[in-house]
PDB file of C-alpha atoms in Angstrom:
ATOM      1  CA  MET A 263     163.596 159.149  76.640  1.00 55.00           C
ATOM      2  CA  ARG A 264     161.169 156.176  76.764  1.00 59.00           C
ATOM      3  CA  ALA A 265     157.516 156.672  75.815  1.00 58.00           C
ATOM      4  CA  ARG A 266     154.991 155.776  78.451  1.00 62.00           C
ATOM      5  CA  PRO A 267     152.521 152.981  77.564  1.00 59.00           C
ATOM      6  CA  ARG A 268     149.189 154.223  76.345  1.00 61.00           C
ATOM      7  CA  PRO A 269     146.153 153.244  78.438  1.00 59.00           C
ATOM      8  CA  PRO A 270     143.584 150.961  76.684  1.00 55.00           C
ATOM      9  CA  VAL A 271     140.748 152.692  74.920  1.00 53.00           C
ATOM     10  CA  GLN A 272     137.361 151.917  76.484  1.00 55.00           C
ATOM     11  CA  GLY A 273     135.027 149.820  74.325  1.00 50.00           C
ATOM     12  CA  ARG A 274     137.765 148.229  72.165  1.00 52.00           C
ATOM     13  CA  GLY A 275     138.508 145.166  74.371  1.00 51.00           C
ATOM     14  CA  ILE A 276     136.920 141.788  73.658  1.00 49.00           C
ATOM     15  CA  PHE A 277     135.308 141.631  77.094  1.00 50.00           C
ATOM     16  CA  SER A 278     134.145 145.186  77.315  1.00 58.00           C
ATOM     17  CA  GLY A 279     131.054 145.864  79.440  1.00 60.00           C
ATOM     18  CA  THR A 280     128.616 145.968  76.543  1.00 62.00           C
ATOM     19  CA  SER A 281     129.968 142.782  74.971  1.00 62.00           C
ATOM     20  CA  LEU A 282     129.796 140.925  78.261  1.00 59.00           C
ATOM     21  CA  ILE A 283     126.146 141.864  78.699  1.00 64.00           C
ATOM     22  CA  ILE A 284     125.334 140.672  75.165  1.00 64.00           C
ATOM     23  CA  VAL A 285     127.116 137.355  75.755  1.00 59.00           C
ATOM     24  CA  CYS A 286     125.201 136.763  79.003  1.00 58.00           C
ATOM     25  CA  LEU A 287     121.857 137.532  77.376  1.00 63.00           C
ATOM     26  CA  ALA A 288     122.627 135.160  74.502  1.00 64.00           C
ATOM     27  CA  ALA A 289     123.557 132.370  76.927  1.00 62.00           C
ATOM     28  CA  THR A 290     120.350 132.882  78.894  1.00 59.00           C
ATOM     29  CA  LEU A 291     118.239 132.774  75.737  1.00 57.00           C
ATOM     30  CA  ALA A 292     119.968 129.592  74.580  1.00 56.00           C
ATOM     31  CA  ALA A 293     119.306 127.943  77.937  1.00 53.00           C
ATOM     32  CA  LEU A 294     115.605 128.718  77.623  1.00 50.00           C
ATOM     33  CA  VAL A 295     115.248 127.675  73.998  1.00 46.00           C
ATOM     34  CA  PHE A 296     117.336 124.474  74.049  1.00 45.00           C
ATOM     35  CA  PRO A 297     115.011 122.337  76.207  1.00 41.00           C
ATOM     36  CA  ILE A 298     112.023 123.241  74.021  1.00 37.00           C
ATOM     37  CA  TRP A 299     113.940 122.465  70.842  1.00 39.00           C
ATOM     38  CA  SER A 300     115.484 119.261  72.164  1.00 39.00           C
ATOM     39  CA  TYR A 301     112.161 117.751  73.286  1.00 35.00           C
ATOM     40  CA  ALA A 302     109.904 119.091  70.563  1.00 39.00           C
ATOM     41  CA  ASP A 303     110.375 116.104  68.283  1.00 42.00           C
ATOM     42  CA  ARG A 304     110.644 113.433  70.972  1.00 41.00           C
ATOM     43  CA  SER A 305     107.747 111.005  71.346  1.00 43.00           C
ATOM     44  CA  ASP A 306     106.314 110.088  74.750  1.00 43.00           C
ATOM     45  CA  PRO A 307     108.549 107.162  75.862  1.00 43.00           C
ATOM     46  CA  THR A 308     105.731 105.618  77.901  1.00 41.00           C
ATOM     47  CA  GLY A 309     103.109 106.186  75.252  1.00 41.00           C
ATOM     48  CA  SER A 310     100.708 107.371  77.964  1.00 38.00           C
ATOM     49  CA  VAL A 311      99.316 110.253  75.943  1.00 35.00           C
ATOM     50  CA  ASN A 312      98.669 108.128  72.878  1.00 41.00           C
ATOM     51  CA  VAL A 313      97.201 105.282  74.933  1.00 38.00           C
ATOM     52  CA  LEU A 314      94.850 107.630  76.757  1.00 41.00           C
ATOM     53  CA  SER A 315      93.702 109.098  73.477  1.00 44.00           C
ATOM     54  CA  ALA A 316      93.171 105.655  71.951  1.00 51.00           C
ATOM     55  CA  GLN A 317      91.199 104.279  74.903  1.00 86.00           C
ATOM     56  CA  THR A 318      88.632 107.090  75.005  1.00 92.00           C
ATOM     57  CA  VAL A 319      86.348 107.750  72.057  1.00 94.00           C
ATOM     58  CA  SER A 320      83.787 110.465  71.449  1.00 94.00           C
ATOM     59  CA  THR A 321      80.073 109.681  71.272  1.00 96.00           C
ATOM     60  CA  ALA A 322      76.878 111.695  71.073  1.00 96.00           C
ATOM     61  CA  TYR A 323      76.408 110.931  74.780  1.00 97.00           C
ATOM     62  CA  GLY A 324      79.842 112.058  75.948  1.00 96.00           C
ATOM     63  CA  PRO A 325      83.330 110.494  76.052  1.00 97.00           C
ATOM     64  CA  LEU A 326      83.374 106.698  76.310  1.00 97.00           C
ATOM     65  CA  SER A 327      86.385 105.373  78.233  1.00 96.00           C
ATOM     66  CA  ALA A 328      87.922 101.904  78.451  1.00 95.00           C
ATOM     67  CA  GLN A 329      86.479 101.617  81.966  1.00 96.00           C
ATOM     68  CA  ASP A 330      83.020 102.439  80.606  1.00 97.00           C
ATOM     69  CA  ARG A 331      83.260  99.708  77.963  1.00 97.00           C
ATOM     70  CA  ASP A 332      84.584  97.218  80.493  1.00 95.00           C
ATOM     71  CA  PHE A 333      81.631  98.007  82.733  1.00 97.00           C
ATOM     72  CA  ILE A 334      79.114  97.408  79.938  1.00 97.00           C
ATOM     73  CA  VAL A 335      80.672  93.997  79.267  1.00 96.00           C
ATOM     74  CA  LYS A 336      80.620  93.147  82.992  1.00 95.00           C
ATOM     75  CA  VAL A 337      76.936  93.982  83.330  1.00 96.00           C
ATOM     76  CA  ARG A 338      76.094  91.735  80.385  1.00 96.00           C
ATOM     77  CA  LEU A 339      78.226  88.885  81.750  1.00 95.00           C
ATOM     78  CA  ALA A 340      76.580  89.181  85.161  1.00 95.00           C
ATOM     79  CA  GLY A 341      73.145  88.554  83.696  1.00 95.00           C
ATOM     80  CA  LEU A 342      74.328  85.621  81.598  1.00 96.00           C
ATOM     81  CA  TRP A 343      75.049  83.511  84.668  1.00 96.00           C
ATOM     82  CA  GLU A 344      73.205  85.109  87.583  1.00 96.00           C
ATOM     83  CA  LEU A 345      69.811  84.817  85.929  1.00 96.00           C
ATOM     84  CA  PRO A 346      70.169  81.010  85.448  1.00 97.00           C
ATOM     85  CA  ALA A 347      71.501  80.809  89.015  1.00 97.00           C
ATOM     86  CA  GLY A 348      68.382  82.608  90.188  1.00 97.00           C
ATOM     87  CA  GLU A 349      66.185  80.158  88.328  1.00 97.00           C
ATOM     88  CA  MET A 350      67.932  77.263  90.051  1.00 98.00           C
ATOM     89  CA  ALA A 351      67.349  78.925  93.413  1.00 98.00           C
ATOM     90  CA  GLU A 352      63.647  79.292  92.631  1.00 98.00           C
ATOM     91  CA  GLU A 353      63.433  75.571  91.872  1.00 97.00           C
ATOM     92  CA  LYS A 354      65.931  74.018  94.293  1.00 97.00           C
ATOM     93  CA  GLY A 355      65.981  76.374  97.274  1.00 97.00           C
ATOM     94  CA  THR A 356      64.865  74.668 100.506  1.00 97.00           C
ATOM     95  CA  THR A 357      63.732  77.889 102.195  1.00 97.00           C
ATOM     96  CA  ALA A 358      61.448  80.730 101.199  1.00 98.00           C
ATOM     97  CA  ALA A 359      64.322  83.207 101.636  1.00 97.00           C
ATOM     98  CA  VAL A 360      66.504  81.356  99.123  1.00 98.00           C
ATOM     99  CA  ARG A 361      63.662  81.109  96.624  1.00 98.00           C
ATOM    100  CA  THR A 362      62.925  84.813  97.078  1.00 98.00           C
ATOM    101  CA  ALA A 363      66.566  85.656  96.430  1.00 98.00           C
ATOM    102  CA  GLY A 364      66.386  83.604  93.249  1.00 98.00           C
ATOM    103  CA  GLN A 365      63.312  85.495  92.093  1.00 98.00           C
ATOM    104  CA  HIS A 366      65.054  88.826  92.704  1.00 97.00           C
ATOM    105  CA  LEU A 367      67.996  87.680  90.564  1.00 97.00           C
ATOM    106  CA  VAL A 368      65.709  86.652  87.707  1.00 97.00           C
ATOM    107  CA  ASP A 369      63.639  89.838  87.794  1.00 97.00           C
ATOM    108  CA  GLY A 370      66.603  92.146  88.307  1.00 96.00           C
ATOM    109  CA  HIS A 371      68.799  90.758  85.565  1.00 95.00           C
ATOM    110  CA  THR A 372      65.933  90.431  83.077  1.00 96.00           C
ATOM    111  CA  SER A 373      65.424  94.192  83.350  1.00 97.00           C
ATOM    112  CA  LEU A 374      69.120  95.114  83.650  1.00 97.00           C
ATOM    113  CA  ASP A 375      70.075  92.991  80.652  1.00 96.00           C
ATOM    114  CA  ALA A 376      67.510  94.752  78.462  1.00 97.00           C
ATOM    115  CA  HIS A 377      69.058  98.046  79.574  1.00 98.00           C
ATOM    116  CA  VAL A 378      72.663  97.003  78.916  1.00 97.00           C
ATOM    117  CA  ARG A 379      71.817  95.618  75.460  1.00 97.00           C
ATOM    118  CA  THR A 380      70.280  98.949  74.520  1.00 97.00           C
ATOM    119  CA  VAL A 381      73.301 100.886  75.781  1.00 98.00           C
ATOM    120  CA  ALA A 382      75.747  98.554  74.031  1.00 97.00           C
ATOM    121  CA  THR A 383      73.888  98.996  70.745  1.00 97.00           C
ATOM    122  CA  GLN A 384      73.764 102.770  71.038  1.00 97.00           C
ATOM    123  CA  LEU A 385      77.474 103.052  71.878  1.00 97.00           C
ATOM    124  CA  GLY A 386      78.718 100.344  69.506  1.00 96.00           C
ATOM    125  CA  VAL A 387      80.233  98.185  72.263  1.00 96.00           C
ATOM    126  CA  PRO A 388      80.383  94.423  71.497  1.00 96.00           C
ATOM    127  CA  ILE A 389      79.105  92.239  74.333  1.00 96.00           C
ATOM    128  CA  PRO A 390      79.266  88.455  74.835  1.00 95.00           C
ATOM    129  CA  ASN A 391      76.438  85.954  74.473  1.00 93.00           C
ATOM    130  CA  GLY A 392      77.681  83.368  76.960  1.00 94.00           C
ATOM    131  CA  PRO A 393      79.159  83.265  80.459  1.00 94.00           C
ATOM    132  CA  ASN A 394      82.923  83.071  80.865  1.00 94.00           C
ATOM    133  CA  ALA A 395      84.816  80.040  82.175  1.00 95.00           C
ATOM    134  CA  GLN A 396      84.623  81.062  85.845  1.00 94.00           C
ATOM    135  CA  GLN A 397      80.899  81.699  85.628  1.00 95.00           C
ATOM    136  CA  GLN A 398      80.311  78.354  83.904  1.00 96.00           C
ATOM    137  CA  GLN A 399      82.153  76.681  86.765  1.00 96.00           C
ATOM    138  CA  TRP A 400      79.929  78.448  89.303  1.00 96.00           C
ATOM    139  CA  LEU A 401      76.808  77.315  87.437  1.00 97.00           C
ATOM    140  CA  ALA A 402      78.117  73.742  87.335  1.00 97.00           C
ATOM    141  CA  THR A 403      78.698  73.823  91.108  1.00 97.00           C
ATOM    142  CA  LEU A 404      75.149  75.049  91.729  1.00 97.00           C
ATOM    143  CA  SER A 405      73.682  72.511  89.320  1.00 97.00           C
ATOM    144  CA  ALA A 406      75.364  69.642  91.170  1.00 97.00           C
ATOM    145  CA  ALA A 407      74.459  70.823  94.686  1.00 97.00           C
ATOM    146  CA  GLN A 408      71.296  69.689  96.433  1.00 97.00           C
ATOM    147  CA  GLY A 409      69.377  70.548  99.585  1.00 97.00           C
ATOM    148  CA  GLN A 410      71.010  72.866 102.097  1.00 96.00           C
ATOM    149  CA  ASP A 411      74.326  72.463 100.289  1.00 97.00           C
ATOM    150  CA  PHE A 412      72.717  74.217  97.337  1.00 97.00           C
ATOM    151  CA  ASP A 413      71.340  76.983  99.568  1.00 97.00           C
ATOM    152  CA  ARG A 414      74.779  77.579 101.055  1.00 96.00           C
ATOM    153  CA  GLU A 415      76.644  77.456  97.742  1.00 96.00           C
ATOM    154  CA  PHE A 416      74.109  79.718  96.052  1.00 97.00           C
ATOM    155  CA  ALA A 417      74.166  82.388  98.757  1.00 96.00           C
ATOM    156  CA  ASN A 418      77.953  82.524  99.040  1.00 96.00           C
ATOM    157  CA  ILE A 419      78.935  82.228  95.371  1.00 95.00           C
ATOM    158  CA  VAL A 420      76.463  84.847  94.168  1.00 96.00           C
ATOM    159  CA  ARG A 421      77.168  87.152  97.112  1.00 94.00           C
ATOM    160  CA  LEU A 422      80.900  86.993  96.322  1.00 93.00           C
ATOM    161  CA  ALA A 423      80.267  87.958  92.690  1.00 93.00           C
ATOM    162  CA  HIS A 424      78.059  90.866  93.747  1.00 94.00           C
ATOM    163  CA  GLY A 425      80.650  92.072  96.220  1.00 91.00           C
ATOM    164  CA  ARG A 426      83.228  92.221  93.450  1.00 89.00           C
ATOM    165  CA  VAL A 427      81.069  94.143  91.009  1.00 90.00           C
ATOM    166  CA  PHE A 428      79.621  96.523  93.614  1.00 92.00           C
ATOM    167  CA  SER A 429      82.888  98.480  93.886  1.00 89.00           C
ATOM    168  CA  VAL A 430      83.218  98.567  90.088  1.00 92.00           C
ATOM    169  CA  VAL A 431      79.757 100.132  89.774  1.00 96.00           C
ATOM    170  CA  ALA A 432      80.742 102.858  92.257  1.00 94.00           C
ATOM    171  CA  GLN A 433      83.977 103.636  90.400  1.00 95.00           C
ATOM    172  CA  VAL A 434      82.227 103.902  87.050  1.00 96.00           C
ATOM    173  CA  ARG A 435      79.371 105.997  88.433  1.00 96.00           C
ATOM    174  CA  ALA A 436      81.846 108.434  89.996  1.00 96.00           C
ATOM    175  CA  ALA A 437      84.132 108.805  86.976  1.00 95.00           C
ATOM    176  CA  THR A 438      82.145 108.314  83.769  1.00 97.00           C
ATOM    177  CA  GLN A 439      81.469 111.277  81.486  1.00 97.00           C
ATOM    178  CA  ASN A 440      78.995 109.327  79.366  1.00 98.00           C
ATOM    179  CA  THR A 441      75.320 109.886  80.162  1.00 98.00           C
ATOM    180  CA  LEU A 442      74.203 106.430  78.979  1.00 98.00           C
ATOM    181  CA  VAL A 443      76.850 104.693  81.094  1.00 98.00           C
ATOM    182  CA  ARG A 444      75.910 106.882  84.065  1.00 98.00           C
ATOM    183  CA  ASP A 445      72.255 105.805  83.793  1.00 98.00           C
ATOM    184  CA  LEU A 446      73.303 102.169  83.450  1.00 98.00           C
ATOM    185  CA  ALA A 447      75.481 102.474  86.549  1.00 97.00           C
ATOM    186  CA  ASP A 448      72.523 103.870  88.498  1.00 98.00           C
ATOM    187  CA  ASP A 449      70.386 100.923  87.400  1.00 97.00           C
ATOM    188  CA  ALA A 450      73.147  98.416  88.173  1.00 97.00           C
ATOM    189  CA  ASN A 451      73.767  99.936  91.600  1.00 96.00           C
ATOM    190  CA  THR A 452      70.103  99.559  92.557  1.00 97.00           C
ATOM    191  CA  THR A 453      69.956  95.995  91.235  1.00 97.00           C
ATOM    192  CA  VAL A 454      73.210  94.810  92.829  1.00 96.00           C
ATOM    193  CA  LEU A 455      72.380  96.328  96.207  1.00 96.00           C
ATOM    194  CA  ASP A 456      68.954  94.675  96.171  1.00 97.00           C
ATOM    195  CA  HIS A 457      70.530  91.315  95.386  1.00 97.00           C
ATOM    196  CA  ILE A 458      73.138  91.705  98.116  1.00 96.00           C
ATOM    197  CA  LYS A 459      70.396  92.343 100.659  1.00 97.00           C
ATOM    198  CA  VAL A 460      68.204  89.371  99.687  1.00 97.00           C
ATOM    199  CA  LEU A 461      71.223  87.043  99.570  1.00 97.00           C
ATOM    200  CA  GLU A 462      72.259  88.102 103.066  1.00 95.00           C
ATOM    201  CA  ALA A 463      68.662  87.628 104.223  1.00 97.00           C
ATOM    202  CA  THR A 464      68.954  83.896 103.470  1.00 96.00           C
ATOM    203  CA  GLY A 465      71.167  83.501 106.548  1.00 96.00           C
ATOM    204  CA  TYR A 466      73.701  81.409 104.636  1.00 96.00           C
ATOM    205  CA  VAL A 467      76.329  84.041 103.813  1.00 94.00           C
ATOM    206  CA  ASP A 468      79.671  83.350 105.536  1.00 92.00           C
ATOM    207  CA  PHE A 469      80.921  86.918 106.012  1.00 91.00           C
ATOM    208  CA  ALA A 470      84.350  85.948 107.372  1.00 92.00           C
ATOM    209  CA  THR A 471      85.145  83.785 104.355  1.00 90.00           C
ATOM    210  CA  LEU A 472      83.607  86.371 102.042  1.00 89.00           C
ATOM    211  CA  ALA A 473      85.925  89.090 103.346  1.00 91.00           C
ATOM    212  CA  GLN A 474      88.973  86.874 102.804  1.00 89.00           C
ATOM    213  CA  GLN A 475      87.943  85.998  99.257  1.00 86.00           C
ATOM    214  CA  LEU A 476      87.277  89.613  98.331  1.00 84.00           C
ATOM    215  CA  ALA A 477      90.694  90.615  99.689  1.00 87.00           C
ATOM    216  CA  ILE A 478      92.560  87.810  97.905  1.00 82.00           C
ATOM    217  CA  THR A 479      90.764  87.814  94.571  1.00 62.00           C
ATOM    218  CA  PRO A 480      89.493  91.295  93.741  1.00 52.00           C
ATOM    219  CA  SER A 481      87.667  91.831  90.499  1.00 49.00           C
ATOM    220  CA  PRO A 482      90.231  92.116  87.676  1.00 44.00           C
ATOM    221  CA  VAL A 483      90.302  95.131  85.380  1.00 38.00           C
ATOM    222  CA  ALA A 484      89.827  94.048  81.806  1.00 39.00           C
ATOM    223  CA  SER A 485      90.860  95.924  78.682  1.00 37.00           C
ATOM    224  CA  PRO A 486      88.143  95.440  76.081  1.00 38.00           C
ATOM    225  CA  PRO A 487      88.926  96.334  72.476  1.00 38.00           C
ATOM    226  CA  VAL A 488      88.469  99.930  71.419  1.00 37.00           C
ATOM    227  CA  VAL A 489      85.304 100.149  69.353  1.00 40.00           C
ATOM    228  CA  ALA A 490      84.551 103.339  67.497  1.00 41.00           C
ATOM    229  CA  PRO A 491      80.809 103.836  68.059  1.00 44.00           C
ATOM    230  CA  ALA A 492      78.587 104.635  65.137  1.00 45.00           C
ATOM    231  CA  ASP A 493      76.384 107.692  65.196  1.00 40.00           C
ATOM    232  CA  ALA A 494      74.307 106.709  68.196  1.00 41.00           C
ATOM    233  CA  THR A 495      70.586 107.302  68.284  1.00 37.00           C
ATOM    234  CA  PRO A 496      68.304 106.340  71.158  1.00 38.00           C
ATOM    235  CA  VAL A 497      66.523 103.029  70.604  1.00 36.00           C
ATOM    236  CA  ALA A 498      63.976 101.183  72.679  1.00 37.00           C
ATOM    237  CA  ALA A 499      65.016  98.062  74.541  1.00 37.00           C
ATOM    238  CA  ALA A 500      63.681  94.826  73.158  1.00 38.00           C
ATOM    239  CA  PRO A 501      61.012  93.423  75.486  1.00 39.00           C
ATOM    240  CA  ALA A 502      62.297  90.494  77.508  1.00 37.00           C
ATOM    241  CA  PRO A 503      60.075  87.407  77.772  1.00 36.00           C
ATOM    242  CA  ALA A 504      58.889  86.420  81.214  1.00 40.00           C
ATOM    243  CA  ALA A 505      60.705  83.487  82.796  1.00 39.00           C
ATOM    244  CA  SER A 506      58.925  80.634  84.492  1.00 39.00           C
ATOM    245  CA  PRO A 507      60.567  78.636  87.290  1.00 39.00           C
ATOM    246  CA  SER A 508      60.125  75.389  85.391  1.00 39.00           C
ATOM    247  CA  SER A 509      61.937  76.492  82.224  1.00 42.00           C
ATOM    248  CA  THR A 510      65.515  77.402  81.407  1.00 50.00           C
ATOM    249  CA  TYR A 511      65.696  81.077  80.546  1.00 53.00           C
ATOM    250  CA  THR A 512      68.094  82.339  77.882  1.00 65.00           C
ATOM    251  CA  LEU A 513      68.906  86.010  77.579  1.00 71.00           C
ATOM    252  CA  PRO A 514      68.326  87.576  74.153  1.00 74.00           C
ATOM    253  CA  PRO A 515      71.463  87.661  72.015  1.00 78.00           C
ATOM    254  CA  ALA A 516      73.567  90.785  71.742  1.00 68.00           C
ATOM    255  CA  THR A 517      73.845  92.737  68.516  1.00 58.00           C
ATOM    256  CA  ALA A 518      77.609  92.104  68.525  1.00 51.00           C
ATOM    257  CA  SER A 519      78.901  89.083  70.387  1.00 50.00           C
ATOM    258  CA  PRO A 520      82.624  88.318  70.794  1.00 52.00           C
ATOM    259  CA  GLU A 521      83.815  85.385  72.818  1.00 48.00           C
ATOM    260  CA  PRO A 522      83.343  85.892  76.577  1.00 48.00           C
ATOM    261  CA  THR A 523      86.444  87.113  78.384  1.00 51.00           C
ATOM    262  CA  SER A 524      88.019  85.831  81.595  1.00 46.00           C
ATOM    263  CA  GLN A 525      86.847  88.730  83.762  1.00 47.00           C
ATOM    264  CA  ASN A 526      84.737  87.868  86.825  1.00 47.00           C
ATOM    265  CA  PRO A 527      81.944  90.323  87.468  1.00 50.00           C
TER     266      PRO A 527
END
C-alpha cells in the first residue's frame, strides 16, 4: 500500500507569505535609498551652485551680486566719457538746446560720480579711471565734429549710450538686495532719464536709427572680478570741483582702478 504525499507545511516554503512581504519591503526601501546614496557625493556638473555662491558676497549693506558690481563699474564708466562730452556740447553746440543738454550731462555726472565712488569704496569694488575703447572712439568723433554735425553726433551718440544703460538701471533696481546699490540705482535712474529728455529736446535724435542700433547692439553683460568687500562703514563723498566750460574736467580718481573693460554703458 503506497503512502500518500504529505501536504507542505505552511510557513516553511521560501516564498511564504511573510517572506514575500519582507522581500517587497526591502526592495522598496532600497529603491528609495539608492538615489540619495548614489548622488550624495556627486558634484554639480554645471557648477551652477558653486558659481552662484562665488558671484555673490555678503556685506554690511546686504548681498552684493555680480550684477551689482557690474552696475557700479558701468556708472563710473558713464561719467568718465559723458562728462567730457557734455563739456564739448557746452562749448561747441550751435543751439541753446544742445548747450543745455551738455550742461545737464556735466552737472548730472559730477554728482553721480561722487556717489558711485563712495559706494565703490564702501563695498570694496574696484572701478576704472579712464573710459574704455568704445567710449574713447565716441569722444574722438565728437572732438572732430563741428557745427551742426557736432550737434547731430552728440545727440545721437549720447542718446544711444543712455538708452543702453537705462534698461540696466531698471534691472538692477528691481533685483538688488544691497541697500547702497539700490540708492545708487535710484540716483542713476533720475540722472539718466533727465539726460534722455534733454537730448531728445535738441531735436537731433534720429529715433528710427536709434531703435535699430539698440536692437542690434544691446548693452553687453560684463563679469567683473569677485571682490570680497572689507568691513564697510559709511563715508562721505569727496566734494567734486566745479567745471567751467572753458576747461577740461577730469573726474577724481577711484580708490581702486583696474584697466577699463570693453563694456559699453
